[in-house]
Every structure is written in C-alpha cells, then in structure tokens.
PDB file of C-alpha atoms in Angstrom:
ATOM      1  CA  UNK X   1     -40.577 146.548   1.628  1.00 43.00           C
ATOM      2  CA  UNK X   2     -39.819 147.189   5.309  1.00 45.00           C
ATOM      3  CA  UNK X   3     -43.353 146.160   6.228  1.00 52.00           C
ATOM      4  CA  UNK X   4     -42.571 142.714   4.819  1.00 65.00           C
ATOM      5  CA  UNK X   5     -39.339 142.524   6.804  1.00 68.00           C
ATOM      6  CA  UNK X   6     -41.205 143.502   9.960  1.00 69.00           C
ATOM      7  CA  UNK X   7     -43.385 140.405   9.499  1.00 69.00           C
ATOM      8  CA  UNK X   8     -40.242 138.268   9.653  1.00 69.00           C
ATOM      9  CA  UNK X   9     -39.105 139.587  13.017  1.00 71.00           C
ATOM     10  CA  UNK X  10     -42.359 140.705  14.651  1.00 70.00           C
ATOM     11  CA  UNK X  11     -44.983 137.993  14.225  1.00 64.00           C
ATOM     12  CA  UNK X  12     -47.177 139.780  16.778  1.00 68.00           C
ATOM     13  CA  UNK X  13     -47.745 142.550  14.222  1.00 66.00           C
ATOM     14  CA  UNK X  14     -49.477 139.983  11.999  1.00 61.00           C
ATOM     15  CA  UNK X  15     -52.118 139.475  14.689  1.00 65.00           C
ATOM     16  CA  UNK X  16     -53.294 143.068  14.339  1.00 71.00           C
ATOM     17  CA  UNK X  17     -54.766 142.582  10.878  1.00 78.00           C
ATOM     18  CA  UNK X  18     -57.481 140.282   9.630  1.00 83.00           C
ATOM     19  CA  UNK X  19     -58.923 137.397  11.584  1.00 87.00           C
ATOM     20  CA  UNK X  20     -57.270 134.422  13.176  1.00 88.00           C
ATOM     21  CA  UNK X  21     -57.232 131.480  10.741  1.00 88.00           C
ATOM     22  CA  UNK X  22     -57.915 127.898  11.736  1.00 90.00           C
ATOM     23  CA  UNK X  23     -54.829 126.915  13.727  1.00 90.00           C
ATOM     24  CA  UNK X  24     -54.368 123.802  11.569  1.00 95.00           C
ATOM     25  CA  UNK X  25     -53.595 126.015   8.568  1.00 93.00           C
ATOM     26  CA  UNK X  26     -51.099 128.066  10.558  1.00 90.00           C
ATOM     27  CA  UNK X  27     -49.424 124.879  11.767  1.00 94.00           C
ATOM     28  CA  UNK X  28     -49.318 123.505   8.211  1.00 95.00           C
ATOM     29  CA  UNK X  29     -47.727 126.772   7.083  1.00 93.00           C
ATOM     30  CA  UNK X  30     -45.136 126.398   9.828  1.00 94.00           C
ATOM     31  CA  UNK X  31     -44.387 122.781   8.827  1.00 97.00           C
ATOM     32  CA  UNK X  32     -43.851 123.944   5.245  1.00 95.00           C
ATOM     33  CA  UNK X  33     -41.496 126.636   6.514  1.00 95.00           C
ATOM     34  CA  UNK X  34     -39.544 124.048   8.508  1.00 97.00           C
ATOM     35  CA  UNK X  35     -39.301 121.758   5.466  1.00 97.00           C
ATOM     36  CA  UNK X  36     -37.789 124.614   3.435  1.00 96.00           C
ATOM     37  CA  UNK X  37     -35.385 125.376   6.290  1.00 97.00           C
ATOM     38  CA  UNK X  38     -34.273 121.722   6.302  1.00 97.00           C
ATOM     39  CA  UNK X  39     -33.713 121.965   2.556  1.00 96.00           C
ATOM     40  CA  UNK X  40     -31.609 125.095   3.029  1.00 96.00           C
ATOM     41  CA  UNK X  41     -29.588 123.443   5.793  1.00 97.00           C
ATOM     42  CA  UNK X  42     -29.007 120.367   3.616  1.00 96.00           C
ATOM     43  CA  UNK X  43     -27.716 122.545   0.786  1.00 96.00           C
ATOM     44  CA  UNK X  44     -25.420 124.399   3.186  1.00 96.00           C
ATOM     45  CA  UNK X  45     -24.162 121.095   4.624  1.00 96.00           C
ATOM     46  CA  UNK X  46     -23.540 119.850   1.085  1.00 93.00           C
ATOM     47  CA  UNK X  47     -21.574 123.001   0.300  1.00 93.00           C
ATOM     48  CA  UNK X  48     -19.429 122.602   3.388  1.00 95.00           C
ATOM     49  CA  UNK X  49     -18.885 118.907   2.606  1.00 93.00           C
ATOM     50  CA  UNK X  50     -17.776 119.767  -0.927  1.00 90.00           C
ATOM     51  CA  UNK X  51     -15.351 122.378   0.337  1.00 90.00           C
ATOM     52  CA  UNK X  52     -13.865 120.108   3.004  1.00 92.00           C
ATOM     53  CA  UNK X  53     -13.993 116.566   1.668  1.00 89.00           C
ATOM     54  CA  UNK X  54     -13.995 116.562  -2.145  1.00 82.00           C
ATOM     55  CA  UNK X  55     -10.557 116.017  -3.615  1.00 82.00           C
ATOM     56  CA  UNK X  56      -9.374 118.645  -6.076  1.00 79.00           C
ATOM     57  CA  UNK X  57     -11.206 118.158  -9.359  1.00 75.00           C
ATOM     58  CA  UNK X  58      -9.529 118.186 -12.781  1.00 74.00           C
ATOM     59  CA  UNK X  59     -11.212 121.471 -13.688  1.00 77.00           C
ATOM     60  CA  UNK X  60      -9.539 124.342 -11.841  1.00 83.00           C
ATOM     61  CA  UNK X  61     -11.555 125.610  -8.861  1.00 87.00           C
ATOM     62  CA  UNK X  62     -14.587 123.436  -9.692  1.00 85.00           C
ATOM     63  CA  UNK X  63     -14.740 122.125  -6.138  1.00 87.00           C
ATOM     64  CA  UNK X  64     -14.848 125.663  -4.747  1.00 91.00           C
ATOM     65  CA  UNK X  65     -17.447 126.754  -7.316  1.00 91.00           C
ATOM     66  CA  UNK X  66     -19.699 123.829  -6.373  1.00 90.00           C
ATOM     67  CA  UNK X  67     -19.273 124.556  -2.659  1.00 92.00           C
ATOM     68  CA  UNK X  68     -20.036 128.265  -3.022  1.00 95.00           C
ATOM     69  CA  UNK X  69     -23.035 127.581  -5.257  1.00 94.00           C
ATOM     70  CA  UNK X  70     -24.509 125.177  -2.702  1.00 94.00           C
ATOM     71  CA  UNK X  71     -23.848 127.563   0.183  1.00 96.00           C
ATOM     72  CA  UNK X  72     -25.460 130.498  -1.616  1.00 96.00           C
ATOM     73  CA  UNK X  73     -28.416 128.398  -2.718  1.00 95.00           C
ATOM     74  CA  UNK X  74     -28.928 127.200   0.867  1.00 96.00           C
ATOM     75  CA  UNK X  75     -28.970 130.772   2.116  1.00 97.00           C
ATOM     76  CA  UNK X  76     -31.439 131.833  -0.570  1.00 96.00           C
ATOM     77  CA  UNK X  77     -33.730 128.911   0.279  1.00 96.00           C
ATOM     78  CA  UNK X  78     -33.694 129.879   3.972  1.00 95.00           C
ATOM     79  CA  UNK X  79     -34.551 133.507   3.202  1.00 94.00           C
ATOM     80  CA  UNK X  80     -37.264 132.459   0.794  1.00 94.00           C
ATOM     81  CA  UNK X  81     -38.717 130.141   3.434  1.00 94.00           C
ATOM     82  CA  UNK X  82     -39.271 132.881   5.980  1.00 92.00           C
ATOM     83  CA  UNK X  83     -40.610 135.282   3.347  1.00 91.00           C
ATOM     84  CA  UNK X  84     -43.119 132.752   2.062  1.00 92.00           C
ATOM     85  CA  UNK X  85     -44.159 131.818   5.607  1.00 91.00           C
ATOM     86  CA  UNK X  86     -44.872 135.463   6.493  1.00 89.00           C
ATOM     87  CA  UNK X  87     -46.745 136.146   3.242  1.00 90.00           C
ATOM     88  CA  UNK X  88     -48.843 132.976   3.546  1.00 92.00           C
ATOM     89  CA  UNK X  89     -49.695 133.721   7.177  1.00 90.00           C
ATOM     90  CA  UNK X  90     -50.791 137.244   6.249  1.00 88.00           C
ATOM     91  CA  UNK X  91     -52.882 135.969   3.333  1.00 92.00           C
ATOM     92  CA  UNK X  92     -54.653 133.459   5.570  1.00 92.00           C
ATOM     93  CA  UNK X  93     -55.431 136.166   8.126  1.00 91.00           C
ATOM     94  CA  UNK X  94     -56.848 138.452   5.429  1.00 92.00           C
ATOM     95  CA  UNK X  95     -58.771 135.676   3.689  1.00 93.00           C
ATOM     96  CA  UNK X  96     -57.074 136.275   0.345  1.00 94.00           C
ATOM     97  CA  UNK X  97     -55.443 133.830  -2.057  1.00 95.00           C
ATOM     98  CA  UNK X  98     -52.169 132.374  -0.885  1.00 92.00           C
ATOM     99  CA  UNK X  99     -49.116 133.891  -2.578  1.00 91.00           C
ATOM    100  CA  UNK X 100     -48.001 132.125  -5.708  1.00 92.00           C
ATOM    101  CA  UNK X 101     -44.372 131.280  -6.125  1.00 91.00           C
ATOM    102  CA  UNK X 102     -42.124 130.220  -8.954  1.00 93.00           C
ATOM    103  CA  UNK X 103     -39.358 129.488  -6.478  1.00 93.00           C
ATOM    104  CA  UNK X 104     -39.893 125.702  -6.251  1.00 92.00           C
ATOM    105  CA  UNK X 105     -39.633 125.441 -10.048  1.00 95.00           C
ATOM    106  CA  UNK X 106     -36.570 127.704 -10.146  1.00 93.00           C
ATOM    107  CA  UNK X 107     -34.916 125.679  -7.383  1.00 92.00           C
ATOM    108  CA  UNK X 108     -35.672 122.384  -9.139  1.00 94.00           C
ATOM    109  CA  UNK X 109     -34.283 123.672 -12.455  1.00 95.00           C
ATOM    110  CA  UNK X 110     -31.169 125.022 -10.718  1.00 91.00           C
ATOM    111  CA  UNK X 111     -30.530 121.694  -8.978  1.00 91.00           C
ATOM    112  CA  UNK X 112     -31.100 119.791 -12.247  1.00 94.00           C
ATOM    113  CA  UNK X 113     -28.680 122.041 -14.150  1.00 92.00           C
ATOM    114  CA  UNK X 114     -26.138 121.587 -11.359  1.00 87.00           C
ATOM    115  CA  UNK X 115     -26.546 117.820 -11.587  1.00 90.00           C
ATOM    116  CA  UNK X 116     -26.015 117.869 -15.345  1.00 91.00           C
ATOM    117  CA  UNK X 117     -22.872 119.965 -14.921  1.00 84.00           C
ATOM    118  CA  UNK X 118     -21.558 117.566 -12.287  1.00 82.00           C
ATOM    119  CA  UNK X 119     -22.216 114.593 -14.555  1.00 86.00           C
ATOM    120  CA  UNK X 120     -20.253 116.387 -17.272  1.00 83.00           C
ATOM    121  CA  UNK X 121     -17.375 117.001 -14.841  1.00 77.00           C
ATOM    122  CA  UNK X 122     -17.330 113.333 -13.806  1.00 78.00           C
ATOM    123  CA  UNK X 123     -17.367 112.208 -17.421  1.00 83.00           C
ATOM    124  CA  UNK X 124     -14.582 114.671 -18.230  1.00 78.00           C
ATOM    125  CA  UNK X 125     -12.509 113.156 -15.441  1.00 73.00           C
ATOM    126  CA  UNK X 126     -13.182 109.620 -16.664  1.00 78.00           C
ATOM    127  CA  UNK X 127     -12.252 110.468 -20.260  1.00 79.00           C
ATOM    128  CA  UNK X 128      -9.211 112.604 -19.382  1.00 70.00           C
TER     129      UNK X 128
END
C-alpha cells in the first residue's frame, strides 16, 4: 500500500524500475490525469455553487446533501486520477498491461443516479 503512495509523491522512484517508455505515452498519460483533475475540480465547483447559490429546496437539507455529494465526488475523482496516473506509468515502464478500472463506469452511474434524483426533486417542487 505505502509503495503505491510513494509513487504519488516521489515520481523519481518510478524511474528506478523497468525501462523508459516512449515519451508520447507518458505525455498522454499525463493529459488523461489532467482531464480527470479538471473533472474533479468541476465537481467541487458545482458543490460549492450548490451550497452558495441554490435557494433552499422544498425537501429539507437537499441543497446541502447535493453540495456535499458533489464535493466528496470531486475529491474522490482527484484521488483516483493520481492513483491511476501512477499505476499506468508504472505499467508502461514494466511493459505490462495497463491497469483496468471500473471507476469511469461507477462515476457515470453515480452522476446519472444523481441526475435522476434531481429531476425527481424538481418535479416534486413543480407538483407541490
């Protein structure tokens, strides 16, 4: 476990194992990491916007629940981004298969469920 965390904070340690991959693959891995970071930042910004700018919703504490969910999800996405970047970089250096991840599917399902719940809240407000 701590070996994986070391990869996050000490990228030089990754250079001690395996061979240097084609730099284009490392740069592509970094661009993917940055895209996930942007996604995490967008979720965090959405959470802060919900907390600050949404009027109180008819369901008690729904605004706060939405804000906290977005903030937590943004943090999880950021952590997952750095973990996947480190694991992919290591795999490329060792010439093994890139790590598989269910995270994009889990994130998509979570966002879709959140959207459905928000639609239900809007409809509840319209009907009430």
